[in-house]
Coordinates of C-alpha atoms in Angstrom, one line a residue:
Chain F
M1 CA -13.5 17.8 -0.4
E2 CA -15.1 14.5 -0.3
I3 CA -12.9 11.5 0.1
V4 CA -14.5 9.7 -2.9
E5 CA -13.6 12.6 -5.1
L6 CA -10.1 12.6 -3.8
F7 CA -9.8 8.9 -4.7
Y8 CA -11.2 9.6 -8.1
L9 CA -8.7 12.4 -8.7
A10 CA -5.9 10.1 -7.5
V11 CA -6.9 7.3 -9.8
E12 CA -7.1 9.9 -12.7
A13 CA -3.6 11.2 -11.9
L14 CA -2.1 7.7 -11.6
K15 CA -3.7 6.5 -14.9
T16 CA -1.6 9.1 -16.8
N17 CA 1.6 7.3 -15.8
L18 CA 0.2 3.8 -15.9
V19 CA 3.5 1.9 -16.5
R20 CA 5.3 3.9 -13.8
T21 CA 2.4 3.3 -11.4
I22 CA 2.4 -0.4 -12.0
L23 CA 6.2 -0.7 -11.6
T24 CA 5.9 1.3 -8.4
M25 CA 3.2 -1.1 -7.2
L26 CA 5.3 -4.1 -7.8
G27 CA 7.2 -3.7 -4.6
V28 CA 4.0 -3.7 -2.6
I29 CA 2.6 -6.6 -4.6
I30 CA 5.6 -8.8 -4.1
G31 CA 5.9 -7.9 -0.4
I32 CA 2.2 -8.5 0.4
A33 CA 2.1 -11.7 -1.7
S34 CA 5.2 -13.2 0.0
V35 CA 3.8 -12.4 3.5
I36 CA 0.5 -14.0 2.6
I37 CA 2.1 -17.1 1.1
I38 CA 4.5 -17.6 4.0
V39 CA 1.9 -17.1 6.7
S40 CA -0.7 -19.3 4.9
L41 CA 1.8 -22.1 4.1
G42 CA 3.1 -21.9 7.7
E43 CA -0.4 -22.3 9.0
G44 CA -1.2 -25.1 6.6
A45 CA 2.0 -27.0 7.5
T46 CA 1.3 -26.6 11.2
Q47 CA -2.3 -27.8 10.8
S48 CA -1.0 -30.8 8.8
I49 CA 1.6 -31.7 11.5
V50 CA -0.9 -31.2 14.3
S51 CA -3.4 -33.4 12.6
E52 CA -0.8 -36.1 12.0
I53 CA 0.3 -36.0 15.7
S54 CA -3.4 -36.0 16.8
S55 CA -3.9 -39.1 14.7
F56 CA -1.5 -40.9 17.1
G57 CA -4.3 -40.7 19.6
A58 CA -4.6 -38.5 22.6
N59 CA -3.9 -41.4 25.0
I60 CA -0.3 -42.1 23.8
L61 CA 2.8 -41.1 25.7
T62 CA 6.1 -41.0 23.9
V63 CA 9.3 -41.7 25.7
Q64 CA 12.2 -40.2 23.7
A65 CA 15.7 -41.4 24.3
G66 CA 18.2 -38.7 25.3
R67 CA 18.0 -35.7 27.6
N68 CA 15.0 -33.5 27.5
F69 CA 15.6 -31.6 24.2
R70 CA 13.6 -28.7 25.4
G71 CA 16.1 -27.9 28.2
P72 CA 19.5 -26.4 27.9
G73 CA 22.3 -28.7 26.7
G74 CA 19.8 -31.3 25.5
G75 CA 21.5 -34.1 23.7
G76 CA 20.5 -35.3 20.2
G77 CA 17.7 -37.6 21.1
S78 CA 17.7 -40.6 18.8
T79 CA 21.4 -41.5 19.0
V80 CA 21.2 -42.2 22.7
D81 CA 21.0 -45.9 23.7
S82 CA 19.2 -45.5 27.0
L83 CA 15.9 -47.2 26.1
T84 CA 15.8 -51.0 26.0
S85 CA 13.4 -53.9 26.1
K86 CA 13.8 -54.0 29.8
D87 CA 12.3 -50.6 30.1
V88 CA 9.3 -51.7 27.9
E89 CA 8.7 -54.6 30.2
A90 CA 8.9 -52.4 33.3
L91 CA 6.4 -49.9 31.8
K92 CA 4.0 -52.6 30.8
K93 CA 3.6 -53.4 34.5
L94 CA 2.4 -49.9 35.4
P95 CA -1.3 -49.4 36.3
N96 CA -3.3 -47.8 33.5
V97 CA -0.8 -48.8 30.9
V98 CA -2.5 -50.9 28.2
E99 CA 0.5 -51.4 26.1
A100 CA 4.2 -50.3 25.8
M101 CA 6.1 -50.7 22.6
G102 CA 9.6 -49.9 21.5
L103 CA 10.1 -48.0 18.2
V104 CA 13.2 -47.8 16.0
S105 CA 13.3 -45.5 13.0
T106 CA 15.9 -44.9 10.4
N107 CA 16.1 -43.5 6.8
K108 CA 17.1 -46.0 4.2
Q109 CA 16.9 -46.4 0.5
I110 CA 14.2 -48.8 -0.7
S111 CA 14.3 -50.2 -4.2
Y112 CA 12.4 -52.4 -6.7
Q113 CA 13.8 -53.3 -10.1
G114 CA 15.9 -50.2 -10.6
Q115 CA 13.3 -47.8 -9.0
A116 CA 14.5 -46.4 -5.7
T117 CA 13.2 -44.0 -3.1
Q118 CA 14.5 -42.7 0.2
S119 CA 12.0 -43.6 2.9
S120 CA 11.6 -43.5 6.7
I121 CA 11.8 -47.1 7.9
N122 CA 9.9 -47.7 11.1
G123 CA 10.7 -50.7 13.3
V124 CA 7.4 -51.5 15.0
E125 CA 5.6 -54.2 17.1
A126 CA 2.6 -56.0 15.8
A127 CA 0.3 -53.9 18.1
Y128 CA 1.4 -50.6 16.4
S129 CA -1.2 -50.9 13.7
T130 CA -4.1 -51.0 16.2
H131 CA -3.0 -48.1 18.2
H132 CA -2.2 -45.9 15.3
D133 CA -5.4 -46.7 13.4
L134 CA -3.5 -47.7 10.2
T135 CA -5.8 -48.7 7.4
L136 CA -4.6 -51.6 5.2
V137 CA -5.6 -51.4 1.6
Q138 CA -3.7 -54.6 0.7
G139 CA -2.5 -57.7 2.6
S140 CA -2.0 -57.6 6.4
F141 CA 0.1 -55.9 9.0
I142 CA 3.2 -57.4 10.7
S143 CA 2.3 -60.3 13.1
E144 CA 3.8 -61.0 16.5
S145 CA 5.5 -64.2 15.2
Q146 CA 7.1 -62.1 12.4
V147 CA 8.5 -59.8 15.0
A148 CA 9.8 -62.7 17.1
T149 CA 11.4 -64.5 14.2
R150 CA 12.9 -61.3 12.7
S151 CA 11.2 -62.0 9.4
K152 CA 12.3 -59.9 6.5
V153 CA 8.9 -58.7 5.6
V154 CA 7.7 -55.1 5.0
V155 CA 4.5 -53.1 5.0
L156 CA 4.6 -50.2 2.6
G157 CA 2.8 -46.9 2.6
D158 CA 0.7 -46.4 -0.6
E159 CA 2.9 -43.4 -1.6
V160 CA 6.0 -45.7 -1.6
V161 CA 4.1 -48.2 -3.7
T162 CA 3.3 -45.4 -6.2
D163 CA 7.0 -44.4 -6.3
L164 CA 8.3 -47.9 -6.8
F165 CA 5.6 -49.8 -8.6
G166 CA 3.2 -47.2 -10.0
E167 CA -0.1 -46.1 -8.6
G168 CA -2.4 -48.8 -7.3
S169 CA -0.2 -51.7 -8.2
E170 CA -0.9 -55.1 -6.5
V171 CA 2.3 -55.6 -4.6
V172 CA 1.7 -58.2 -1.9
G173 CA 4.2 -61.0 -2.4
E174 CA 6.7 -58.8 -4.4
S175 CA 10.3 -58.4 -3.1
V176 CA 11.8 -55.0 -2.5
R177 CA 15.4 -54.3 -1.4
I178 CA 16.1 -52.2 1.7
D179 CA 19.7 -51.3 2.2
G180 CA 20.6 -54.1 -0.3
K181 CA 18.7 -56.8 1.6
S182 CA 15.6 -58.5 0.2
F183 CA 12.2 -58.0 2.0
R184 CA 8.9 -59.5 1.1
V185 CA 5.9 -57.1 0.8
I186 CA 3.0 -58.3 3.0
G187 CA 0.7 -55.3 3.1
V188 CA 0.0 -51.7 2.0
V189 CA -1.1 -48.9 4.3
Q190 CA -3.4 -46.0 3.1
D191 CA -2.3 -42.4 3.1
S192 CA 1.3 -43.0 4.2
S193 CA 4.8 -42.4 2.9
D194 CA 6.3 -44.7 5.6
V195 CA 7.7 -48.2 5.6
Y196 CA 7.0 -50.6 8.4
V197 CA 9.3 -53.5 9.3
P198 CA 9.3 -55.8 12.4
I199 CA 11.2 -54.0 15.1
E200 CA 13.6 -56.9 15.8
T201 CA 14.4 -57.1 12.1
V202 CA 15.3 -53.4 12.0
Q203 CA 17.4 -53.7 15.1
K204 CA 19.3 -56.9 14.2
V205 CA 19.3 -57.0 10.4
L206 CA 19.4 -53.3 9.3
L207 CA 21.0 -51.5 12.2
T208 CA 22.6 -54.0 14.6
Q209 CA 21.5 -52.2 17.7
N210 CA 19.8 -53.4 20.9
Y211 CA 18.2 -50.2 22.0
Y212 CA 15.1 -48.3 21.0
N213 CA 14.8 -44.7 19.7
S214 CA 11.6 -44.3 21.6
I215 CA 8.9 -46.1 23.5
E216 CA 5.2 -45.6 23.0
V217 CA 3.0 -46.0 26.1
I218 CA -0.7 -46.5 25.5
V219 CA -2.7 -45.2 28.5
S220 CA -6.1 -46.7 29.2
E221 CA -7.9 -43.4 29.2
S222 CA -6.9 -40.0 27.9
Q223 CA -7.7 -38.3 31.2
L224 CA -5.1 -40.4 32.9
V225 CA -2.3 -39.4 30.4
E226 CA -0.9 -36.6 32.7
S227 CA -0.7 -38.8 35.9
T228 CA 0.6 -41.8 34.0
S229 CA 3.3 -39.5 32.4
T230 CA 4.7 -39.0 36.0
E231 CA 4.5 -42.7 36.7
V232 CA 6.3 -43.6 33.5
E233 CA 9.0 -41.0 34.3
N234 CA 9.5 -42.4 37.9
A235 CA 9.6 -46.0 36.7
L236 CA 12.3 -45.2 34.1
L237 CA 14.3 -43.2 36.6
I238 CA 14.3 -46.2 38.9
Q239 CA 15.0 -48.5 36.0
H240 CA 18.0 -46.3 34.9
D241 CA 19.1 -45.7 38.5
I242 CA 19.0 -41.9 38.2
N243 CA 18.1 -39.8 41.2
L244 CA 17.4 -36.4 39.7
V245 CA 14.8 -35.7 37.1
A246 CA 17.1 -33.1 35.6
D247 CA 19.6 -35.9 34.9
A248 CA 17.1 -38.1 33.1
D249 CA 18.5 -39.7 29.9
F250 CA 15.0 -39.7 28.4
S251 CA 12.0 -37.5 28.1
V252 CA 8.3 -38.2 28.3
R253 CA 5.8 -36.4 26.2
S254 CA 2.2 -36.5 25.4
S255 CA 0.9 -35.7 21.9
Q256 CA -0.6 -32.5 23.3
E257 CA 2.9 -31.3 24.4
M258 CA 4.3 -32.3 21.0
I259 CA 1.6 -30.3 19.2
S260 CA 2.3 -27.2 21.3
S261 CA 6.0 -27.4 20.9
I262 CA 5.8 -28.0 17.1
S263 CA 3.3 -25.2 16.8
S264 CA 5.6 -22.9 18.6
V265 CA 8.5 -23.9 16.3
T266 CA 6.5 -23.4 13.1
G267 CA 5.1 -20.2 14.6
T268 CA 8.6 -18.8 15.1
L269 CA 9.7 -19.9 11.7
T270 CA 6.7 -18.3 10.0
A271 CA 7.3 -15.1 12.0
M272 CA 10.9 -15.0 10.9
L273 CA 10.2 -15.6 7.3
S274 CA 7.4 -13.1 7.3
G275 CA 9.9 -10.6 8.8
I276 CA 12.2 -11.2 5.8
A277 CA 9.3 -10.8 3.4
A278 CA 8.3 -7.6 5.2
I279 CA 11.7 -6.1 4.3
S280 CA 10.5 -6.2 0.6
L281 CA 7.5 -4.1 1.7
V282 CA 9.8 -1.5 3.2
V283 CA 11.9 -1.5 0.0
G284 CA 8.6 -1.1 -2.0
G285 CA 7.6 1.7 0.3
I286 CA 10.9 3.5 -0.4
G287 CA 10.3 3.1 -4.1
I288 CA 6.9 4.7 -3.7
M289 CA 8.4 7.6 -1.8
N290 CA 10.9 8.1 -4.5
I291 CA 8.3 8.1 -7.3
M292 CA 6.0 10.4 -5.3
L293 CA 8.9 12.9 -4.9
V294 CA 9.5 12.8 -8.7
T295 CA 5.7 13.3 -9.2
V296 CA 5.6 16.3 -6.9
T297 CA 8.5 17.9 -8.8
E298 CA 6.9 17.2 -12.1
R299 CA 3.6 18.7 -11.0
T300 CA 5.0 21.8 -9.3
R301 CA 3.1 24.1 -11.7
E302 CA -0.1 22.2 -11.1
I303 CA 0.4 22.6 -7.4
G304 CA 1.0 26.3 -7.9
L305 CA -2.2 26.6 -9.9
L306 CA -4.2 24.7 -7.3
K307 CA -2.9 26.9 -4.6
A308 CA -3.8 30.0 -6.7
I309 CA -7.4 28.9 -7.1
G310 CA -7.8 28.3 -3.4
A311 CA -6.2 24.9 -2.4
K312 CA -5.0 25.0 1.2
R313 CA -2.1 22.9 2.5
V314 CA -4.4 20.2 3.7
H315 CA -6.0 19.9 0.3
I316 CA -2.6 19.3 -1.4
L317 CA -1.4 17.1 1.4
T318 CA -4.5 14.9 1.2
Q319 CA -4.4 14.7 -2.5
F320 CA -0.9 13.4 -2.8
L321 CA -1.2 11.2 0.3
I322 CA -4.3 9.6 -1.2
E323 CA -2.4 9.0 -4.5
A324 CA 0.3 7.1 -2.5
I325 CA -2.4 5.2 -0.6
V326 CA -4.2 4.3 -3.8
V327 CA -1.0 2.8 -5.2
T328 CA -0.3 0.7 -2.1
L329 CA -3.9 -0.3 -1.6
I330 CA -4.3 -1.5 -5.2
G331 CA -0.9 -3.1 -4.9
G332 CA -2.0 -4.8 -1.6
I333 CA -5.2 -6.1 -3.2
I334 CA -3.3 -7.5 -6.1
G335 CA -0.7 -8.9 -3.7
I336 CA -3.3 -10.6 -1.6
T337 CA -4.9 -12.2 -4.7
L338 CA -1.6 -13.3 -6.0
G339 CA -0.6 -14.7 -2.6
I340 CA -3.8 -16.6 -2.2
T341 CA -3.5 -18.1 -5.7
V342 CA 0.2 -19.1 -5.2
T343 CA -0.7 -20.6 -1.8
F344 CA -3.6 -22.6 -3.3
V345 CA -1.4 -24.0 -6.1
A346 CA 1.5 -24.8 -3.6
T347 CA -0.8 -26.5 -1.1
Q348 CA -2.0 -28.8 -3.9
F349 CA 1.6 -29.8 -4.7
L350 CA 2.7 -30.1 -1.0
S351 CA -0.5 -31.8 0.0
I352 CA -1.0 -29.6 3.0
P353 CA -4.3 -28.0 3.9
F354 CA -5.2 -24.7 2.2
V355 CA -5.6 -22.2 5.0
V356 CA -5.8 -18.4 4.4
S357 CA -7.0 -16.6 7.5
A358 CA -9.2 -13.5 7.3
T359 CA -6.9 -12.0 9.9
S360 CA -3.9 -12.2 7.5
I361 CA -5.9 -10.6 4.7
F362 CA -7.1 -7.7 6.8
L363 CA -3.6 -7.3 8.2
A364 CA -2.2 -7.2 4.7
L365 CA -4.7 -4.5 3.7
F366 CA -4.0 -2.5 6.8
V367 CA -0.2 -2.8 6.2
S368 CA -0.6 -1.7 2.5
I369 CA -2.5 1.4 3.6
G370 CA 0.1 1.9 6.3
V371 CA 3.0 1.8 3.8
G372 CA 1.2 4.4 1.7
V373 CA 0.7 6.7 4.6
I374 CA 4.2 6.3 5.9
F375 CA 6.1 6.6 2.6
G376 CA 3.6 9.0 1.0
W377 CA 3.7 11.5 3.9
Y378 CA 7.0 13.1 3.2
P379 CA 6.4 13.8 -0.6
A380 CA 2.9 15.0 0.2
K381 CA 4.1 17.3 2.9
K382 CA 6.7 18.6 0.5
A383 CA 4.0 19.4 -2.1
A384 CA 1.8 21.0 0.5
Q385 CA 4.6 23.3 1.7
L386 CA 5.4 24.7 -1.7
Q387 CA 5.0 28.5 -1.9
P388 CA 2.3 29.4 -4.5
I389 CA 4.5 32.0 -6.3
D390 CA 7.5 29.7 -6.4
A391 CA 5.4 26.9 -7.7
L392 CA 3.7 29.1 -10.3
R393 CA 7.1 30.4 -11.5
Y394 CA 8.6 26.8 -11.7
E395 CA 9.7 25.9 -15.2
Chain A
M1 CA -28.3 42.2 -21.3
A2 CA -25.0 44.0 -20.4
K3 CA -25.6 46.1 -17.3
K4 CA -24.1 49.5 -17.2
A5 CA -20.8 49.9 -15.4
L6 CA -21.5 50.6 -11.8
P7 CA -20.9 54.1 -10.4
Q8 CA -17.2 53.8 -9.7
S9 CA -17.1 54.6 -6.0
Q10 CA -16.4 51.6 -3.9
P11 CA -12.7 50.7 -3.8
I12 CA -12.0 47.0 -4.3
I13 CA -8.2 47.3 -4.1
E14 CA -6.3 49.9 -2.1
F15 CA -2.5 50.0 -2.1
K16 CA -1.0 52.4 0.4
N17 CA 2.7 53.0 0.2
V18 CA 3.4 49.4 -0.5
H19 CA 7.0 48.2 -0.4
K20 CA 8.2 44.7 -1.2
V21 CA 11.7 43.6 -0.4
Y22 CA 13.1 40.2 -1.5
Q23 CA 15.9 38.9 0.5
T24 CA 18.2 36.3 -1.1
G25 CA 21.0 35.5 1.3
P26 CA 22.8 38.8 2.1
V27 CA 21.4 40.5 -1.0
S28 CA 18.2 42.3 -0.7
Y29 CA 16.2 43.7 -3.6
E30 CA 13.4 46.2 -3.4
A31 CA 10.8 45.3 -6.1
L32 CA 8.2 47.8 -4.9
R33 CA 9.3 51.1 -3.5
G34 CA 6.1 52.7 -2.2
I35 CA 3.2 52.3 -4.4
T36 CA -0.2 53.9 -3.8
F37 CA -3.3 53.4 -5.9
S38 CA -6.8 52.2 -5.6
I39 CA -9.1 50.3 -8.0
N40 CA -12.9 50.7 -7.8
E41 CA -15.5 48.1 -8.4
G42 CA -16.4 47.8 -12.0
E43 CA -13.1 49.2 -13.3
F44 CA -11.0 47.6 -16.0
V45 CA -7.4 48.4 -15.1
A46 CA -4.3 47.5 -16.9
I47 CA -1.0 47.4 -14.9
M48 CA 1.8 47.9 -17.4
G49 CA 5.5 48.1 -17.3
P50 CA 8.7 46.6 -18.6
S51 CA 10.2 43.6 -16.9
G52 CA 11.7 44.6 -13.5
S53 CA 9.1 47.3 -13.1
G54 CA 7.4 45.5 -10.3
K55 CA 4.3 44.5 -12.1
S56 CA 4.6 40.8 -11.3
T57 CA 5.2 41.6 -7.7
T58 CA 2.1 43.9 -7.7
M59 CA 0.1 41.1 -9.3
N60 CA 1.3 38.6 -6.6
I61 CA 0.2 41.0 -3.8
I62 CA -3.1 41.9 -5.4
G63 CA -3.7 38.1 -6.0
A64 CA -2.9 37.3 -2.3
L65 CA -0.1 35.1 -3.5
D66 CA 2.4 37.2 -1.5
L67 CA 2.3 39.8 1.3
V68 CA 3.6 43.3 1.5
S69 CA 6.9 44.0 3.3
S70 CA 5.6 47.4 4.5
G71 CA 2.6 49.6 3.7
H72 CA -0.9 48.3 3.4
Y73 CA -3.2 46.4 1.1
W74 CA -6.9 46.4 1.5
L75 CA -9.1 44.0 -0.5
R76 CA -12.8 44.8 -0.3
G77 CA -12.0 46.8 2.8
K78 CA -10.1 43.9 4.4
L79 CA -6.5 44.5 5.4
I80 CA -4.4 41.7 3.8
D81 CA -1.1 42.4 5.6
A82 CA -0.6 39.6 8.0
Y83 CA -2.6 36.6 6.9
G84 CA -1.5 33.0 7.3
E85 CA -1.1 30.7 4.3
D86 CA -4.4 29.0 4.6
E87 CA -6.3 32.3 5.1
L88 CA -4.7 33.6 2.0
A89 CA -5.8 30.5 0.1
E90 CA -9.3 31.2 1.2
I91 CA -9.1 34.8 0.0
R92 CA -7.7 33.7 -3.3
N93 CA -10.5 31.1 -3.6
R94 CA -13.3 33.6 -2.8
E95 CA -12.2 37.0 -4.0
I96 CA -9.8 36.4 -6.9
G97 CA -10.4 34.8 -10.3
F98 CA -7.0 34.1 -11.8
V99 CA -6.3 33.9 -15.5
F100 CA -2.7 33.1 -16.2
Q101 CA -0.6 33.2 -19.4
S102 CA 0.1 29.5 -19.5
F103 CA -0.6 26.3 -17.5
N104 CA -4.1 27.6 -16.7
L105 CA -5.9 24.2 -16.6
L106 CA -5.2 20.9 -14.9
P107 CA -3.9 18.5 -17.5
R108 CA -5.7 15.2 -18.2
T109 CA -8.8 16.7 -16.5
S110 CA -12.1 17.6 -18.2
V111 CA -13.0 21.2 -18.8
L112 CA -16.0 20.8 -16.4
K113 CA -13.8 19.4 -13.6
N114 CA -11.4 22.3 -14.1
V115 CA -14.1 24.8 -13.6
E116 CA -15.5 22.9 -10.6
R117 CA -12.2 22.7 -8.8
P118 CA -12.3 26.1 -6.9
M119 CA -15.8 25.2 -5.7
M120 CA -14.5 21.9 -4.4
Y121 CA -12.1 23.8 -2.2
A122 CA -14.9 26.0 -1.0
Q123 CA -16.9 22.9 0.1
I124 CA -19.8 23.7 -2.3
G125 CA -22.1 20.7 -2.9
K126 CA -21.8 18.6 -6.0
A127 CA -25.1 19.6 -7.6
E128 CA -24.6 23.3 -7.0
R129 CA -21.0 23.0 -8.3
R130 CA -22.2 21.3 -11.5
R131 CA -24.9 23.9 -12.0
R132 CA -22.6 26.9 -11.5
A133 CA -19.8 25.3 -13.7
F134 CA -22.3 24.9 -16.6
E135 CA -23.6 28.4 -16.1
S136 CA -20.1 29.8 -16.2
L137 CA -19.1 27.7 -19.3
D138 CA -22.3 28.8 -21.0
L139 CA -21.2 32.4 -20.4
V140 CA -17.9 31.8 -22.2
G141 CA -19.6 29.8 -24.9
L142 CA -18.0 26.5 -24.1
K143 CA -20.8 24.6 -22.6
D144 CA -20.6 22.0 -25.3
K145 CA -16.9 21.4 -24.5
A146 CA -17.6 20.6 -20.8
H147 CA -16.6 17.0 -21.1
N148 CA -13.5 17.5 -23.3
L149 CA -10.2 17.0 -21.7
S150 CA -8.3 20.2 -21.1
N151 CA -5.5 19.2 -23.5
H152 CA -8.0 18.6 -26.3
I153 CA -9.1 22.2 -26.8
S154 CA -7.5 25.2 -28.5
G155 CA -5.4 27.9 -26.8
G156 CA -8.1 30.5 -27.0
Q157 CA -10.6 28.0 -25.6
I158 CA -8.2 27.3 -22.7
Q159 CA -8.2 31.0 -21.8
R160 CA -12.0 31.1 -22.0
V161 CA -12.3 28.1 -19.7
A162 CA -9.8 29.8 -17.3
I163 CA -12.1 32.8 -17.4
A164 CA -15.1 30.6 -16.7
R165 CA -13.3 29.1 -13.8
A166 CA -12.3 32.6 -12.6
L167 CA -16.0 33.5 -12.6
V168 CA -17.5 30.6 -10.7
M169 CA -16.7 31.8 -7.3
R170 CA -18.2 35.2 -8.1
P171 CA -14.9 36.9 -7.0
A172 CA -14.2 40.6 -6.3
M173 CA -12.1 40.8 -9.5
I174 CA -10.7 38.8 -12.4
L175 CA -6.9 39.1 -12.2
A176 CA -5.4 38.3 -15.6
D177 CA -1.7 37.9 -15.8
E178 CA -0.6 38.3 -19.5
P179 CA -3.7 36.3 -20.6
T180 CA -2.9 36.7 -24.3
G181 CA 0.9 36.1 -24.1
N182 CA 0.6 32.7 -25.7
L183 CA -2.0 33.5 -28.3
D184 CA -2.0 34.7 -31.9
T185 CA -3.3 38.2 -32.5
K186 CA -6.7 37.1 -33.7
T187 CA -7.3 34.8 -30.7
A188 CA -5.8 37.4 -28.4
N189 CA -8.3 40.0 -29.6
E190 CA -11.1 37.6 -29.1
V191 CA -10.1 36.9 -25.5
M192 CA -9.7 40.6 -24.8
D193 CA -13.1 41.4 -26.4
F194 CA -14.5 38.8 -24.1
L195 CA -12.9 40.4 -21.0
L196 CA -14.2 43.7 -22.1
K197 CA -17.7 42.3 -22.4
L198 CA -17.4 41.0 -18.9
N199 CA -16.3 44.4 -17.7
Q200 CA -19.3 46.0 -19.4
Q201 CA -21.5 43.5 -17.4
G202 CA -20.0 44.9 -14.2
H203 CA -17.0 42.7 -13.5
T204 CA -13.9 44.3 -12.1
I205 CA -10.9 43.3 -14.2
V206 CA -7.2 43.8 -13.4
L207 CA -4.9 43.0 -16.3
I208 CA -1.2 42.7 -16.0
T209 CA 0.6 43.1 -19.3
H210 CA 3.6 44.5 -21.0
E211 CA 1.9 44.9 -24.4
S212 CA 0.4 48.4 -24.9
D213 CA -1.9 46.9 -27.6
I214 CA -3.6 44.7 -25.0
A215 CA -3.6 47.5 -22.4
M216 CA -5.6 49.6 -24.7
Y217 CA -8.7 47.5 -23.9
A218 CA -8.6 48.8 -20.3
G219 CA -10.3 52.0 -19.2
R220 CA -7.4 52.9 -17.0
V221 CA -3.7 52.2 -17.3
I222 CA -1.3 52.2 -14.4
K223 CA 2.3 52.2 -15.6
L224 CA 5.0 51.0 -13.3
K225 CA 8.7 51.7 -13.5
D226 CA 11.5 50.6 -11.2
G227 CA 9.0 49.7 -8.4
L228 CA 7.2 53.0 -8.5
V229 CA 4.0 54.3 -10.2
E230 CA 5.1 56.2 -13.3
S231 CA 1.7 57.2 -14.5
D232 CA -1.9 56.4 -13.7
R233 CA -4.4 57.7 -16.2
V234 CA -7.7 57.1 -17.9
N235 CA -7.2 55.5 -21.3
G236 CA -8.1 58.0 -23.9
K237 CA -7.8 55.6 -26.8
L238 CA -10.1 53.0 -25.4
K239 CA -10.6 50.0 -27.7
M240 CA -14.2 49.3 -28.0
K241 CA -15.6 45.8 -28.4
K242 CA -16.2 45.2 -32.1
G243 CA -19.8 45.9 -33.1
S244 CA -20.8 47.5 -29.8

């Protein structure tokens, strides 16, 4: 029998119990949709993080305080007080280093006339804006003198402006409160949810600490990043009087390394979540097996008749197997469509890129068919093995 | 039109000392206890008997739905004693046209598709299938119902469609198992008249029934009792097709 005819017969058979068929499909629809959503959102989030890191520039090295957090027993990075202004001065003297700047970051509440939002406060040097290609839409960035005098000024990300003042408000000259202290707004940065404050101000006014959370080293050329990384490491080991690299109380990373480590973290997360979603596929598959077994029992007489008029085992097996596959395949296609739709809507809200890979779609289709074959096999085999006289006599 | 019955010489069915034993756990039951008969091409034979006589078992063996326990069964000269399931399916498909008492047609399937189904298993091409199915439906007078669903036609029509399906593979015989059991007398007579007409055209028909009224349509009646042939004789009171 031709495969097209078998599909036609399967669809005909499934149509008679439409509600049951749809309910059976639900398991596959939900399973496939969740896998598509998780994988796509995972890929989108990774791309978004990677592009953010890449925007730092390929020629930036980041020195993070604390032991290398990739290694065993790594300490919690930012609470360690190993990086100081002396380190920055030492790094500035290295060849190929254009600039070295300390960074302090903290999370604080920022408010304006009763409106408040939690934001990431970055203590930065005046040069930060240049090296990170920040685009100012209002006012100006922090100046060197404002850093030196610990001015209580702030540059806001436009998303923070939207939260506090309303979208597109002119805010230069306004006063906002951070941690209860009054700060004058001097500028607004495009496409950002961050808040920038002179580094000295964050250290002395907001946090009362002398150390940095990290140091950014700008290398003259991106090809020199790798070699400079070693020089930075050696310079800091000497500076901190540490003999063994393994004992270092800091770690040096290029943006490339950060991208690969973040990608591996998001990759693992996506895989884990997909694994959980895949469990629902197995549950859906068991549902299909259950319903197919009921169908085989219900249609025993029909199977007997088919055998009487000449159906061989393989004919019956294929017919019921294809019925199961049609259920899972249609379920899979609906699941893919649903997954893509939900992903599209979610990416609009989460402002991450909408990425649905062809691989995940083909994989989902393949898995749907696989679920049909695996869970349809037993009922189909049971149908095929019925003895014609027993099946014909079945009441 | 109707061709004369063939000279009844070539045996289509030969039963030689056929025994059938059913084993259920430790209990064994001998449904057939040594049956011998033969049916020639072009005959219309009724196999009769009360329940427990072994007529259903006989029909299962004739229909290649079951195998003999001992003895031999030849169908068109082919010994059907030790076939595998798939080979039996092929024999049923090619040599036997079944008409059952009930559940003759696939539900929710058109009359045409029902008639085409045996040809699908025989790998006959689509166009040829369609042609033969229409030809067969024309023969039973139901060509105009080809696209009706099987559950949208009357009981008598269902049996006629079953006969049309039984004919499409041009089998050795039509094996009808209580084909009128679910029909009222009038419709039953119509169906039997039709089988009789087919027999007059040369088709071999084996009818399994417990109703002597229905058996009267056959030219020969084999009566079974307790798994043995009680009588095998030519029907003297042959019912003739009305108007012929």
